[in-house]
PDB file of C-alpha atoms in Angstrom:
ATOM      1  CA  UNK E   1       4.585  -0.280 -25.900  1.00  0.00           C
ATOM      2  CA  UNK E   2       6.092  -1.977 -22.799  1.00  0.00           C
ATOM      3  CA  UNK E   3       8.868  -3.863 -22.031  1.00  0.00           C
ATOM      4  CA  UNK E   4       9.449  -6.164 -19.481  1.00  0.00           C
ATOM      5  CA  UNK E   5      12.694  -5.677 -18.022  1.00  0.00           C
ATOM      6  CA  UNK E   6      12.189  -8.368 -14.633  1.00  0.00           C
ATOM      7  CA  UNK E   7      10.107 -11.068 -14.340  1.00  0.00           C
ATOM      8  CA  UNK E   8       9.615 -13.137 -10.240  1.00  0.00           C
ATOM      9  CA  UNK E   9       7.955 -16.015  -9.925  1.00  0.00           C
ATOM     10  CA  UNK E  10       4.968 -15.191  -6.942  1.00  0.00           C
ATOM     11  CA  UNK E  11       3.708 -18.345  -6.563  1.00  0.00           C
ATOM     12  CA  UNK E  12       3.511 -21.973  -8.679  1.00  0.00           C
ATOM     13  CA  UNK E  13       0.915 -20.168 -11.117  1.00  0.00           C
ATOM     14  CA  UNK E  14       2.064 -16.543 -10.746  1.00  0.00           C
ATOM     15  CA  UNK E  15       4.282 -14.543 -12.066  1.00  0.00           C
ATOM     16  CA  UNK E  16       5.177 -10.591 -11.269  1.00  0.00           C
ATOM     17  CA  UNK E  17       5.866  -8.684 -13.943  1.00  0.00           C
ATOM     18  CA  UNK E  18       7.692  -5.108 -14.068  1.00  0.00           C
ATOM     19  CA  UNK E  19       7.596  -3.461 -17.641  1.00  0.00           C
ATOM     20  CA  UNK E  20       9.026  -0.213 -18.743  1.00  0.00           C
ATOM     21  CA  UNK E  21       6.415   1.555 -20.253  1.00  0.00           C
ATOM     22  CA  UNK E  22       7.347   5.126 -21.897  1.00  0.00           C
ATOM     23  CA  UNK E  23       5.152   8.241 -21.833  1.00  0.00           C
ATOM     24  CA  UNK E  24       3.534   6.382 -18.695  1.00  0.00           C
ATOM     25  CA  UNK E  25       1.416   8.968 -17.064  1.00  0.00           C
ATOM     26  CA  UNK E  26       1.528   7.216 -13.275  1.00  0.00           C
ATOM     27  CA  UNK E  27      -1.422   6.163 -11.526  1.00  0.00           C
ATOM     28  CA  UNK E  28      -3.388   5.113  -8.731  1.00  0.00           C
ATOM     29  CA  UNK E  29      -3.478   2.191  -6.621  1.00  0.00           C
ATOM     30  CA  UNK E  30      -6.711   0.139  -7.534  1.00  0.00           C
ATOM     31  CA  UNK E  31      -6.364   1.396 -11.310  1.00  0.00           C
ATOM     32  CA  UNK E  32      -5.801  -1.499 -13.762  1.00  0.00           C
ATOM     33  CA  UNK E  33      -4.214  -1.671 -17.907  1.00  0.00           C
ATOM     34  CA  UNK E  34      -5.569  -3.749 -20.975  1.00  0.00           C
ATOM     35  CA  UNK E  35      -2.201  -5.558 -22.088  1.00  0.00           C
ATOM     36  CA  UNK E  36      -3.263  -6.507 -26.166  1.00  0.00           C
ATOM     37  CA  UNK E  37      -1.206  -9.318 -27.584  1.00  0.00           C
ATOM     38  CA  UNK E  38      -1.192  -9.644 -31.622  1.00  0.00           C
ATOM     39  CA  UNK E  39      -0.349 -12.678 -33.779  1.00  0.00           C
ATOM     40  CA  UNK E  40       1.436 -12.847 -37.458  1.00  0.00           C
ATOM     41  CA  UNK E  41      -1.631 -13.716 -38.314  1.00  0.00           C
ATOM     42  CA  UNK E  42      -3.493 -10.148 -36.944  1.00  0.00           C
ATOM     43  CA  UNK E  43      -5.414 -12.136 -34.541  1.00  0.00           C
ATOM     44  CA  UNK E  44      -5.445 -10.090 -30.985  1.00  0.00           C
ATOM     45  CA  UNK E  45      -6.017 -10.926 -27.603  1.00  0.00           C
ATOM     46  CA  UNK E  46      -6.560  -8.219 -24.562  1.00  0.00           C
ATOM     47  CA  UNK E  47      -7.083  -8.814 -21.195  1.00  0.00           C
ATOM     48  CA  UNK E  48      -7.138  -6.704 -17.895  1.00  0.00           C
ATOM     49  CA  UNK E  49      -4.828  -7.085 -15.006  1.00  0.00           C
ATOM     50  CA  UNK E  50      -4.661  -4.671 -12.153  1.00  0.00           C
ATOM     51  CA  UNK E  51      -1.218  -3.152 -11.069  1.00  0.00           C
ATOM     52  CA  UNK E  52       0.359  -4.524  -8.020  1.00  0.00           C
ATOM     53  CA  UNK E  53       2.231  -1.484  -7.173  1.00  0.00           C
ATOM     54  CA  UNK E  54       1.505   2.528  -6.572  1.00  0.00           C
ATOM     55  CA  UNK E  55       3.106   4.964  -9.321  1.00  0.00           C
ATOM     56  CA  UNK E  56       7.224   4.385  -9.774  1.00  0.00           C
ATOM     57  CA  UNK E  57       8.048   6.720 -13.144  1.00  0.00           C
ATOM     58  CA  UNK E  58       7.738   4.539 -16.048  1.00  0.00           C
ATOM     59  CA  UNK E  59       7.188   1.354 -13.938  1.00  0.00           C
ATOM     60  CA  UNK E  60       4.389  -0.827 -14.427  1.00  0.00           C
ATOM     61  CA  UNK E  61       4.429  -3.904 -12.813  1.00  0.00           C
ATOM     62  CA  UNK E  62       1.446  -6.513 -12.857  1.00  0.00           C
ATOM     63  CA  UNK E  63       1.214 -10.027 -11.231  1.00  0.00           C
ATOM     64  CA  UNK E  64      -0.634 -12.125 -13.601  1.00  0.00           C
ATOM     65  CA  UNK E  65      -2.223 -15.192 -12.633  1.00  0.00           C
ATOM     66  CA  UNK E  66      -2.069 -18.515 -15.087  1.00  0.00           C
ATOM     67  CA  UNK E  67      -5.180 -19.695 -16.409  1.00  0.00           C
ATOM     68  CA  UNK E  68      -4.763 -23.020 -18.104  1.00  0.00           C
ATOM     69  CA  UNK E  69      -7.468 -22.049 -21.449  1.00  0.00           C
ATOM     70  CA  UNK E  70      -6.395 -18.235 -21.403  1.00  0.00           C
ATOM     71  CA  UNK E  71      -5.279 -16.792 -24.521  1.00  0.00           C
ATOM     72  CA  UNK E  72      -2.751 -13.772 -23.072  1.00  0.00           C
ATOM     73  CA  UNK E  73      -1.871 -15.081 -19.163  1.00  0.00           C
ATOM     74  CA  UNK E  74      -0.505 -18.157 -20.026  1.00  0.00           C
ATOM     75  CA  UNK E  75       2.056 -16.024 -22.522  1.00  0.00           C
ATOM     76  CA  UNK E  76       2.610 -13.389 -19.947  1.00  0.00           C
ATOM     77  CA  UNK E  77       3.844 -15.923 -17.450  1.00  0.00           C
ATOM     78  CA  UNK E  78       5.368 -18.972 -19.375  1.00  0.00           C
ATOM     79  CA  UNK E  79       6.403 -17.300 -22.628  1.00  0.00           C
ATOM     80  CA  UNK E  80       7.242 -13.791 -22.399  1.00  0.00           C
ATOM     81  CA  UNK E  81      11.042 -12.976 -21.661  1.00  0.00           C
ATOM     82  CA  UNK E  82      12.889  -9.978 -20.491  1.00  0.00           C
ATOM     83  CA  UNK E  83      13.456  -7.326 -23.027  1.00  0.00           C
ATOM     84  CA  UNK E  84      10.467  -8.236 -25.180  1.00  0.00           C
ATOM     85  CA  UNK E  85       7.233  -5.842 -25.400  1.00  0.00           C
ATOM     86  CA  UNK E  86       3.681  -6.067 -25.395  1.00  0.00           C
ATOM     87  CA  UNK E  87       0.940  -3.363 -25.867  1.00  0.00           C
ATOM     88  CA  UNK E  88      -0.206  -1.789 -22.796  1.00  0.00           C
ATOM     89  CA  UNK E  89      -3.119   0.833 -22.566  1.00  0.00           C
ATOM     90  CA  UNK E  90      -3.881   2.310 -19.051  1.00  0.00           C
ATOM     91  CA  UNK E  91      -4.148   3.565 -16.285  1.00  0.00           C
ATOM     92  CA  UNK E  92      -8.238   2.530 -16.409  1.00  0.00           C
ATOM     93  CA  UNK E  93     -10.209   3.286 -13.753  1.00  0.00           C
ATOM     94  CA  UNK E  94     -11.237   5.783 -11.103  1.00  0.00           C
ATOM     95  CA  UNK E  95     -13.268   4.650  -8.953  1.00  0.00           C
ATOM     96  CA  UNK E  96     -12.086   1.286  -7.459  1.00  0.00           C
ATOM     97  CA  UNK E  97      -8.821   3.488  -5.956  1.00  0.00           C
ATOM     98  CA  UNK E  98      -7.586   5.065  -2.833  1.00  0.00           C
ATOM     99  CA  UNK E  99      -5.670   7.884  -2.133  1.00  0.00           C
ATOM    100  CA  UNK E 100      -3.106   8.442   0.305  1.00  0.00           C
ATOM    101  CA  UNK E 101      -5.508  11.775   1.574  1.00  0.00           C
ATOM    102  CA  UNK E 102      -7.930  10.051   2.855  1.00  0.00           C
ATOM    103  CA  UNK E 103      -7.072   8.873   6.566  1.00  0.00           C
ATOM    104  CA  UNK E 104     -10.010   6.711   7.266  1.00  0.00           C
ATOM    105  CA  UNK E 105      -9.474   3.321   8.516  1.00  0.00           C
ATOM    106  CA  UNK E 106      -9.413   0.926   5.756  1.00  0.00           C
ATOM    107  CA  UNK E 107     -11.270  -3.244   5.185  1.00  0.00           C
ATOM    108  CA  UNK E 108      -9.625  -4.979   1.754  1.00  0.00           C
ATOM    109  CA  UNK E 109     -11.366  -8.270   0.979  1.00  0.00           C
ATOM    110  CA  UNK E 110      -9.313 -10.562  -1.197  1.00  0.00           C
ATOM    111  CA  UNK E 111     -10.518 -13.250  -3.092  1.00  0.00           C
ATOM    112  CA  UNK E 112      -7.464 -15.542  -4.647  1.00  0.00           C
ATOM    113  CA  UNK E 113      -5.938 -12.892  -7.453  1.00  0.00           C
ATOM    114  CA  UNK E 114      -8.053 -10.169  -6.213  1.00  0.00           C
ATOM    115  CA  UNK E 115      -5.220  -9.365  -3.846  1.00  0.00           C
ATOM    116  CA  UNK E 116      -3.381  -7.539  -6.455  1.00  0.00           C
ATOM    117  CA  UNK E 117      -4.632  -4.196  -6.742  1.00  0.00           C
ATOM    118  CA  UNK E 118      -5.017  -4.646  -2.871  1.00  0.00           C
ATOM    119  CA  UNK E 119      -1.648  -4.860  -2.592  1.00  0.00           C
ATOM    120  CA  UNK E 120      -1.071  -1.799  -4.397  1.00  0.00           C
ATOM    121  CA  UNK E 121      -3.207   0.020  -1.861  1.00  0.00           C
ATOM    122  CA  UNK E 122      -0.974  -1.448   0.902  1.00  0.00           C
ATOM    123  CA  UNK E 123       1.862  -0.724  -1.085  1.00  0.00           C
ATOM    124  CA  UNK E 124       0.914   2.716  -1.159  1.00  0.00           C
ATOM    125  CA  UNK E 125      -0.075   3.464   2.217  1.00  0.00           C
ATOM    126  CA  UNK E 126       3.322   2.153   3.242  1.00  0.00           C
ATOM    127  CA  UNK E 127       5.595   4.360   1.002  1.00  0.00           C
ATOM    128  CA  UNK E 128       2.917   7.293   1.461  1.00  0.00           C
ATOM    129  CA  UNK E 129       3.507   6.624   5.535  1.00  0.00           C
ATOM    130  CA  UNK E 130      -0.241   7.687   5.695  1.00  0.00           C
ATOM    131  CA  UNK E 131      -1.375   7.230   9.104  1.00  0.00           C
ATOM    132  CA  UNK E 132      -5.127   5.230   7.781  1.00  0.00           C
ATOM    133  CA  UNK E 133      -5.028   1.878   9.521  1.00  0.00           C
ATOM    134  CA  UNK E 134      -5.691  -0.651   7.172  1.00  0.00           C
ATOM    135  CA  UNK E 135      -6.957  -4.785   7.730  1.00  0.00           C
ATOM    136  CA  UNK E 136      -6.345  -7.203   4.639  1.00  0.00           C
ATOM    137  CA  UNK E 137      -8.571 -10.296   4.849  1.00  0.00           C
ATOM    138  CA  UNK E 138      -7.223 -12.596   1.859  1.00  0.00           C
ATOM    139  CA  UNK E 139      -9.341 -15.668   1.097  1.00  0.00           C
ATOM    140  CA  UNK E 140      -6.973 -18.080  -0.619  1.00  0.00           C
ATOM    141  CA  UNK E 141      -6.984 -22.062  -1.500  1.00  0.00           C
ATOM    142  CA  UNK E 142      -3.794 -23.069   0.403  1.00  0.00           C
ATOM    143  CA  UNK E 143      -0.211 -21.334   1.841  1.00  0.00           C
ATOM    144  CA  UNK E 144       1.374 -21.920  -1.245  1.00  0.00           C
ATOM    145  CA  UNK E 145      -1.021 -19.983  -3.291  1.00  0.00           C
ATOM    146  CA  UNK E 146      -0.475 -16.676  -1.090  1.00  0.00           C
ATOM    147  CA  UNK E 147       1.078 -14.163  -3.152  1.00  0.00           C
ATOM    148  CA  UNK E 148       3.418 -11.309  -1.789  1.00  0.00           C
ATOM    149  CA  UNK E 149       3.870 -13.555   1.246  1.00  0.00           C
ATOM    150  CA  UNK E 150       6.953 -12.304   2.280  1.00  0.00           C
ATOM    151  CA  UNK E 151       5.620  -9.080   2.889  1.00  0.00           C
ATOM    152  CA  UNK E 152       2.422  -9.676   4.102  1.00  0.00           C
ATOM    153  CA  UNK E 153       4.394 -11.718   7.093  1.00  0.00           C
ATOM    154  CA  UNK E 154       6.478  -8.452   7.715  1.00  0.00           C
ATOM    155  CA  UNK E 155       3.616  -5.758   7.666  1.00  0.00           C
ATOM    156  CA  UNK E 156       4.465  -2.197   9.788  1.00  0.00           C
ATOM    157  CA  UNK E 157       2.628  -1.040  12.250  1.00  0.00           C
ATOM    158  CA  UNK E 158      -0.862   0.070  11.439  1.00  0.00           C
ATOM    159  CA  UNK E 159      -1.489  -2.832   8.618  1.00  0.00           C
ATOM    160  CA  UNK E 160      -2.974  -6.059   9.418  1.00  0.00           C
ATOM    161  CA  UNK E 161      -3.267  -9.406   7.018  1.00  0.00           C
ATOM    162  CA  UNK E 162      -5.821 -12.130   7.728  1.00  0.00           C
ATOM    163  CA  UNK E 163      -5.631 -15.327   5.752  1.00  0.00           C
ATOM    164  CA  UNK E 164      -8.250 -17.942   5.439  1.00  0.00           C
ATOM    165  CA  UNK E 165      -6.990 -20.685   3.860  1.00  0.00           C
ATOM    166  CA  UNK E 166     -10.487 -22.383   1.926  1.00  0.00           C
ATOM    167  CA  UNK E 167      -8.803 -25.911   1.394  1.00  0.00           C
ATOM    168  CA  UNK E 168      -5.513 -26.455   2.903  1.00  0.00           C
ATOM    169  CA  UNK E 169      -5.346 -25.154   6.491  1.00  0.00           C
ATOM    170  CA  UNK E 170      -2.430 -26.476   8.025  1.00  0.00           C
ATOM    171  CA  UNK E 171      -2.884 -24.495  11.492  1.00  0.00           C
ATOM    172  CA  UNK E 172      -6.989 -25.368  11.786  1.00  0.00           C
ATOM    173  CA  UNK E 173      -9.876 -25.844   9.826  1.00  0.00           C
ATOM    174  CA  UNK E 174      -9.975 -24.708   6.362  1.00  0.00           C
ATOM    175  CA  UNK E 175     -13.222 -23.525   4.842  1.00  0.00           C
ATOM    176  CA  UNK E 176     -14.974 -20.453   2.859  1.00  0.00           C
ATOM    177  CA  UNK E 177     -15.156 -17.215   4.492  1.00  0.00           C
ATOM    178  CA  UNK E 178     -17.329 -16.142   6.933  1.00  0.00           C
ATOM    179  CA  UNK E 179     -19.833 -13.415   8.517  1.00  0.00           C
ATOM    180  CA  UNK E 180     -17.242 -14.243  11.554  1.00  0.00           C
ATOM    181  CA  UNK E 181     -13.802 -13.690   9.602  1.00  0.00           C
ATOM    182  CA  UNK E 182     -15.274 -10.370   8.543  1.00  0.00           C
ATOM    183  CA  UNK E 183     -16.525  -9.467  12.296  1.00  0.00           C
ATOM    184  CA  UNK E 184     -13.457 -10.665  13.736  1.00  0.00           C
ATOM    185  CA  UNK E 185     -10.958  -9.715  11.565  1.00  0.00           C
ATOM    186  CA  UNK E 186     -12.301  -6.237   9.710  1.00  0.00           C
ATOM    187  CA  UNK E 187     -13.674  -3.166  11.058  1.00  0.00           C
ATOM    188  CA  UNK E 188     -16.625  -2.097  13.303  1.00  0.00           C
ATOM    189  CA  UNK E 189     -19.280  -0.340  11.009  1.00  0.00           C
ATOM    190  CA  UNK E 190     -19.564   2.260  13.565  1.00  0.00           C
ATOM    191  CA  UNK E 191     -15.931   3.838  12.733  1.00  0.00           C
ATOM    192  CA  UNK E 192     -17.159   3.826   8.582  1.00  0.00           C
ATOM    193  CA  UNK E 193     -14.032   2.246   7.067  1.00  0.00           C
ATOM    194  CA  UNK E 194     -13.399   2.303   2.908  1.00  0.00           C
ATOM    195  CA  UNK E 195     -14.145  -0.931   2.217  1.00  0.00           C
ATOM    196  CA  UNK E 196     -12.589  -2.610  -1.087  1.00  0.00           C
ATOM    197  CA  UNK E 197     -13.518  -5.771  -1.741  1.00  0.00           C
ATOM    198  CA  UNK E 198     -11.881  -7.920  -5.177  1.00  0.00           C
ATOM    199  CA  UNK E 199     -12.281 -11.090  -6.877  1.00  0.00           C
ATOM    200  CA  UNK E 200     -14.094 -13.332  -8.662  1.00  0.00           C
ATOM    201  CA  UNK E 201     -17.754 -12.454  -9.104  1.00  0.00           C
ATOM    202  CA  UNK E 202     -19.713 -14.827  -6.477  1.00  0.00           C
ATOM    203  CA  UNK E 203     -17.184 -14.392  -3.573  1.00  0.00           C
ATOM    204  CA  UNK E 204     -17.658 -10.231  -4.336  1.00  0.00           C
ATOM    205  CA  UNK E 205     -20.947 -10.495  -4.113  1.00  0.00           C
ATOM    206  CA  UNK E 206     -21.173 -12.387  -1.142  1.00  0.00           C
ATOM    207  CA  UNK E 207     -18.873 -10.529   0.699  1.00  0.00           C
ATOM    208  CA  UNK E 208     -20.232  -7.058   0.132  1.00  0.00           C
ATOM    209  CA  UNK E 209     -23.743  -8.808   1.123  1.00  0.00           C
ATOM    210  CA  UNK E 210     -22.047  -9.863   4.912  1.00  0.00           C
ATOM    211  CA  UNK E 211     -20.387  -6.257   5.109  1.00  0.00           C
ATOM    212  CA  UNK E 212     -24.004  -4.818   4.439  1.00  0.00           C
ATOM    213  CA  UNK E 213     -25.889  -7.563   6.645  1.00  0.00           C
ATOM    214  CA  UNK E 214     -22.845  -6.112   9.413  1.00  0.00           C
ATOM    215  CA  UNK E 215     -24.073  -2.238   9.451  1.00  0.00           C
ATOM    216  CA  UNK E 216     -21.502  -1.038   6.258  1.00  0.00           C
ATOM    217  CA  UNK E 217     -23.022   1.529   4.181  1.00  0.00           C
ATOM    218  CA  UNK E 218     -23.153   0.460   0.940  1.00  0.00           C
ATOM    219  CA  UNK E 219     -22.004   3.740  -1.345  1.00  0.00           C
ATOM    220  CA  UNK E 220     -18.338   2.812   1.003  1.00  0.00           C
ATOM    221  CA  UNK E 221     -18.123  -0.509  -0.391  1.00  0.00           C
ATOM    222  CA  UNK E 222     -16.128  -0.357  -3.524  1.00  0.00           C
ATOM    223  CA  UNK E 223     -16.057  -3.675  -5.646  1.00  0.00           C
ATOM    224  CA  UNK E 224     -13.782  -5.060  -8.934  1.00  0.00           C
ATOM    225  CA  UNK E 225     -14.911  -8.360  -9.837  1.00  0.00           C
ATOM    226  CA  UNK E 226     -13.569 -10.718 -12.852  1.00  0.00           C
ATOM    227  CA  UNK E 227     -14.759 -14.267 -14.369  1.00  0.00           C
ATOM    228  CA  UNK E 228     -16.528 -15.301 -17.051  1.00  0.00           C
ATOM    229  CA  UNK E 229     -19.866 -14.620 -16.181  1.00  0.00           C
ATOM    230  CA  UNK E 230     -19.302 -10.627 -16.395  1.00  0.00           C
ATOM    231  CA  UNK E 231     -15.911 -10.539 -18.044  1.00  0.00           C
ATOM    232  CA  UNK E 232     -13.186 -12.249 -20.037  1.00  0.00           C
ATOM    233  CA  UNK E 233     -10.936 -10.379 -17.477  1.00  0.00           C
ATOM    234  CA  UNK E 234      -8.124 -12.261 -15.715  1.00  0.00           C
ATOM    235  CA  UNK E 235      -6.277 -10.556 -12.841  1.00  0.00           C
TER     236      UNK E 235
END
Protein backbone atom coordinates (compact mmCIF):
# COMPACT_ATOMS: atom_id res chain seq x y z
CA UNK A 1 0.00 0.00 0.00
CA UNK A 2 0.90 3.72 -0.30
CA UNK A 3 0.38 6.62 1.49
CA UNK A 4 0.34 9.96 0.50
CA UNK A 5 2.13 12.02 2.83
CA UNK A 6 2.15 15.67 0.44
CA UNK A 7 -0.05 16.63 -2.00
CA UNK A 8 0.89 20.35 -4.57
CA UNK A 9 -1.36 21.63 -6.68
CA UNK A 10 0.69 21.72 -10.47
CA UNK A 11 -1.67 23.39 -12.30
CA UNK A 12 -5.79 24.20 -12.20
CA UNK A 13 -6.36 20.36 -13.13
CA UNK A 14 -3.19 18.84 -11.64
CA UNK A 15 -2.16 17.71 -8.75
CA UNK A 16 1.49 16.15 -7.61
CA UNK A 17 1.36 13.53 -5.51
CA UNK A 18 4.28 12.02 -3.20
CA UNK A 19 3.26 8.64 -1.46
CA UNK A 20 5.26 6.52 0.86
CA UNK A 21 5.24 3.30 -0.49
CA UNK A 22 7.06 0.41 1.67
CA UNK A 23 9.13 -2.46 0.25
CA UNK A 24 9.45 0.02 -2.86
CA UNK A 25 12.11 -1.48 -4.98
CA UNK A 26 13.19 2.11 -6.83
CA UNK A 27 13.03 2.60 -10.38
CA UNK A 28 13.69 4.20 -13.51
CA UNK A 29 12.78 7.35 -15.01
CA UNK A 30 10.15 6.62 -17.84
CA UNK A 31 8.77 3.55 -15.68
CA UNK A 32 5.11 4.03 -14.64
CA UNK A 33 2.61 2.16 -11.48
CA UNK A 34 -1.11 0.89 -11.72
CA UNK A 35 -2.66 2.78 -8.58
CA UNK A 36 -6.12 0.28 -7.93
CA UNK A 37 -8.83 2.02 -5.99
CA UNK A 38 -11.63 -0.37 -4.30
CA UNK A 39 -15.16 0.51 -3.16
CA UNK A 40 -17.33 -0.98 -0.02
CA UNK A 41 -19.01 -2.33 -2.52
CA UNK A 42 -15.73 -4.50 -4.13
CA UNK A 43 -16.02 -2.55 -7.21
CA UNK A 44 -12.23 -1.55 -8.41
CA UNK A 45 -10.82 0.90 -10.53
CA UNK A 46 -6.93 0.94 -11.84
CA UNK A 47 -5.34 3.25 -13.86
CA UNK A 48 -1.66 4.03 -14.96
CA UNK A 49 0.23 7.15 -14.23
CA UNK A 50 3.89 7.55 -14.88
CA UNK A 51 6.27 8.81 -12.04
CA UNK A 52 7.40 12.33 -12.20
CA UNK A 53 10.53 11.80 -10.37
CA UNK A 54 13.85 9.36 -10.56
CA UNK A 55 14.21 6.77 -7.53
CA UNK A 56 14.13 8.64 -3.79
CA UNK A 57 13.91 5.37 -1.20
CA UNK A 58 10.37 4.73 -0.61
CA UNK A 59 9.19 7.84 -2.57
CA UNK A 60 6.79 7.66 -5.22
CA UNK A 61 5.48 10.64 -6.42
CA UNK A 62 3.00 10.93 -9.50
CA UNK A 63 1.32 14.08 -11.03
CA UNK A 64 -2.06 13.05 -12.01
CA UNK A 65 -4.02 14.89 -14.38
CA UNK A 66 -8.07 15.46 -13.77
CA UNK A 67 -10.29 13.98 -16.16
CA UNK A 68 -13.82 15.15 -15.65
CA UNK A 69 -15.62 11.19 -16.43
CA UNK A 70 -12.52 9.31 -14.82
CA UNK A 71 -13.22 6.89 -12.24
CA UNK A 72 -9.61 7.04 -10.09
CA UNK A 73 -8.01 10.77 -11.23
CA UNK A 74 -10.67 12.73 -10.19
CA UNK A 75 -10.23 10.92 -6.47
CA UNK A 76 -6.52 11.17 -6.63
CA UNK A 77 -6.67 14.91 -7.06
CA UNK A 78 -9.97 16.24 -5.42
CA UNK A 79 -10.59 13.55 -2.81
CA UNK A 80 -7.65 11.87 -1.54
CA UNK A 81 -5.97 13.51 1.64
CA UNK A 82 -2.66 13.20 3.30
CA UNK A 83 -2.16 10.16 5.37
CA UNK A 84 -4.68 8.02 3.49
CA UNK A 85 -3.50 4.96 1.15
CA UNK A 86 -4.22 3.55 -2.04
CA UNK A 87 -2.89 0.35 -3.78
CA UNK A 88 0.06 0.84 -5.84
CA UNK A 89 1.75 -1.93 -8.06
CA UNK A 90 4.97 -0.92 -9.99
CA UNK A 91 7.63 -0.04 -11.19
CA UNK A 92 6.13 -1.27 -14.94
CA UNK A 93 8.07 -0.89 -17.70
CA UNK A 94 11.48 -1.19 -19.31
CA UNK A 95 11.66 0.01 -22.23
CA UNK A 96 10.23 3.60 -22.43
CA UNK A 97 13.36 4.62 -19.80
CA UNK A 98 16.72 6.19 -19.77
CA UNK A 99 19.60 5.72 -17.88
CA UNK A 100 21.96 8.07 -16.56
CA UNK A 101 24.92 5.75 -18.65
CA UNK A 102 24.04 6.59 -21.65
CA UNK A 103 25.62 10.10 -22.70
CA UNK A 104 23.96 10.61 -25.98
CA UNK A 105 22.26 13.77 -26.64
CA UNK A 106 18.71 13.52 -25.82
CA UNK A 107 14.89 14.94 -27.96
CA UNK A 108 11.66 14.54 -25.33
CA UNK A 109 8.40 15.33 -27.11
CA UNK A 110 5.60 16.26 -24.76
CA UNK A 111 2.18 16.19 -25.49
CA UNK A 112 -0.07 17.96 -22.52
CA UNK A 113 0.41 15.17 -19.49
CA UNK A 114 2.94 13.33 -21.42
CA UNK A 115 5.48 15.60 -19.79
CA UNK A 116 5.51 13.58 -16.71
CA UNK A 117 7.67 10.76 -17.11
CA UNK A 118 9.71 13.37 -19.20
CA UNK A 119 10.25 15.16 -16.37
CA UNK A 120 11.53 12.34 -14.54
CA UNK A 121 14.18 11.90 -17.21
CA UNK A 122 15.15 15.58 -16.68
CA UNK A 123 14.89 15.09 -13.19
CA UNK A 124 17.31 12.47 -13.39
CA UNK A 125 19.86 13.75 -15.59
CA UNK A 126 20.04 16.72 -13.25
CA UNK A 127 20.66 14.89 -9.89
CA UNK A 128 22.76 12.18 -11.94
CA UNK A 129 24.91 15.49 -13.29
CA UNK A 130 25.24 13.28 -16.49
CA UNK A 131 26.86 15.26 -19.04
CA UNK A 132 23.92 14.01 -22.14
CA UNK A 133 22.49 17.28 -23.40
CA UNK A 134 18.98 17.05 -23.42
CA UNK A 135 15.99 19.44 -25.51
CA UNK A 136 12.30 19.23 -24.06
CA UNK A 137 9.74 20.32 -26.67
CA UNK A 138 6.31 20.42 -24.59
CA UNK A 139 3.17 20.92 -26.68
CA UNK A 140 0.62 22.36 -24.27
CA UNK A 141 -2.96 24.28 -24.60
CA UNK A 142 -2.03 27.54 -22.78
CA UNK A 143 0.75 28.96 -19.92
CA UNK A 144 -1.39 28.03 -17.29
CA UNK A 145 -1.58 24.44 -18.19
CA UNK A 146 2.40 24.04 -18.07
CA UNK A 147 3.25 21.82 -15.36
CA UNK A 148 6.65 21.94 -13.38
CA UNK A 149 6.93 25.50 -14.68
CA UNK A 150 9.01 26.74 -12.18
CA UNK A 151 11.64 24.53 -13.05
CA UNK A 152 11.45 24.28 -16.51
CA UNK A 153 12.09 28.35 -16.41
CA UNK A 154 15.29 27.62 -14.26
CA UNK A 155 16.86 24.65 -16.30
CA UNK A 156 21.04 24.17 -15.83
CA UNK A 157 23.19 24.22 -18.32
CA UNK A 158 22.97 21.47 -20.86
CA UNK A 159 18.89 21.19 -20.71
CA UNK A 160 16.71 23.08 -22.94
CA UNK A 161 12.61 23.49 -22.75
CA UNK A 162 10.59 24.53 -25.80
CA UNK A 163 6.94 25.34 -25.34
CA UNK A 164 4.35 25.62 -27.99
CA UNK A 165 1.46 26.87 -26.68
CA UNK A 166 -1.59 25.15 -29.24
CA UNK A 167 -4.35 27.76 -28.14
CA UNK A 168 -3.30 30.51 -25.98
CA UNK A 169 -0.02 32.09 -27.14
CA UNK A 170 0.40 35.19 -25.46
CA UNK A 171 4.02 35.98 -27.01
CA UNK A 172 2.90 34.92 -30.92
CA UNK A 173 0.86 32.68 -32.71
CA UNK A 174 -0.48 29.69 -31.11
CA UNK A 175 -1.05 26.55 -33.12
CA UNK A 176 -0.24 22.58 -33.27
CA UNK A 177 3.23 21.53 -33.56
CA UNK A 178 5.24 21.48 -36.35
CA UNK A 179 7.93 19.69 -38.76
CA UNK A 180 9.62 23.31 -37.93
CA UNK A 181 9.34 23.21 -33.94
CA UNK A 182 10.97 19.81 -34.20
CA UNK A 183 13.83 21.11 -36.77
CA UNK A 184 14.30 24.14 -34.89
CA UNK A 185 14.04 23.24 -31.57
CA UNK A 186 15.31 19.28 -31.35
CA UNK A 187 18.28 17.63 -32.60
CA UNK A 188 20.05 17.11 -35.99
CA UNK A 189 19.52 13.37 -37.04
CA UNK A 190 23.07 13.26 -37.94
CA UNK A 191 24.31 13.34 -34.08
CA UNK A 192 21.49 10.13 -33.38
CA UNK A 193 19.82 11.51 -30.24
CA UNK A 194 17.34 9.07 -27.88
CA UNK A 195 14.33 10.32 -28.81
CA UNK A 196 11.21 9.92 -26.31
CA UNK A 197 8.25 11.07 -27.40
CA UNK A 198 4.70 10.91 -24.85
CA UNK A 199 1.16 11.63 -25.03
CA UNK A 200 -1.95 11.08 -26.26
CA UNK A 201 -2.14 8.64 -29.16
CA UNK A 202 -2.59 10.96 -32.44
CA UNK A 203 -0.03 13.67 -31.38
CA UNK A 204 2.58 10.37 -30.74
CA UNK A 205 2.00 9.23 -33.79
CA UNK A 206 2.40 12.23 -35.60
CA UNK A 207 5.34 13.27 -34.03
CA UNK A 208 7.40 10.13 -34.38
CA UNK A 209 6.15 10.32 -38.22
CA UNK A 210 8.01 14.17 -38.54
CA UNK A 211 11.13 12.77 -36.52
CA UNK A 212 11.24 9.85 -39.18
CA UNK A 213 10.25 12.17 -42.28
CA UNK A 214 13.57 14.38 -40.53
CA UNK A 215 16.35 11.44 -40.95
CA UNK A 216 15.65 9.76 -37.08
CA UNK A 217 16.05 6.15 -37.08
CA UNK A 218 13.17 4.67 -35.99
CA UNK A 219 14.40 1.65 -33.40
CA UNK A 220 15.75 5.35 -31.34
CA UNK A 221 12.38 6.63 -31.13
CA UNK A 222 10.83 5.39 -27.99
CA UNK A 223 6.98 6.12 -27.60
CA UNK A 224 4.21 5.87 -24.41
CA UNK A 225 0.96 6.85 -25.60
CA UNK A 226 -2.53 6.97 -23.53
CA UNK A 227 -6.37 7.69 -24.56
CA UNK A 228 -9.12 5.83 -25.15
CA UNK A 229 -8.58 4.50 -28.36
CA UNK A 230 -5.59 2.11 -27.06
CA UNK A 231 -6.03 2.48 -23.33
CA UNK A 232 -8.17 3.46 -20.36
CA UNK A 233 -4.78 4.93 -19.15
CA UNK A 234 -4.66 8.48 -17.75
CA UNK A 235 -1.26 10.08 -17.06
Amino acid sequence: MATLIDRQAETASAVTLTFDVDGWPGHLPGQHVDVRLTAEDGYSAQRSYSMATPADGKTVVLTVQTVDDGEVSPYLTDVLEVGQQVEVKGPIGGWFVWESADAAPVLLVAGGSGVVPLMAMIRARIDSRSAAKFRLIYSVRSPGEVMYASELAALPDGVEAHVRYTRDDPGGQPGRLTTTDIADHGWPSSIAPRCFVCGPTGFVETVADMLVEQGHMAFRIKTERFGPIVSTEER
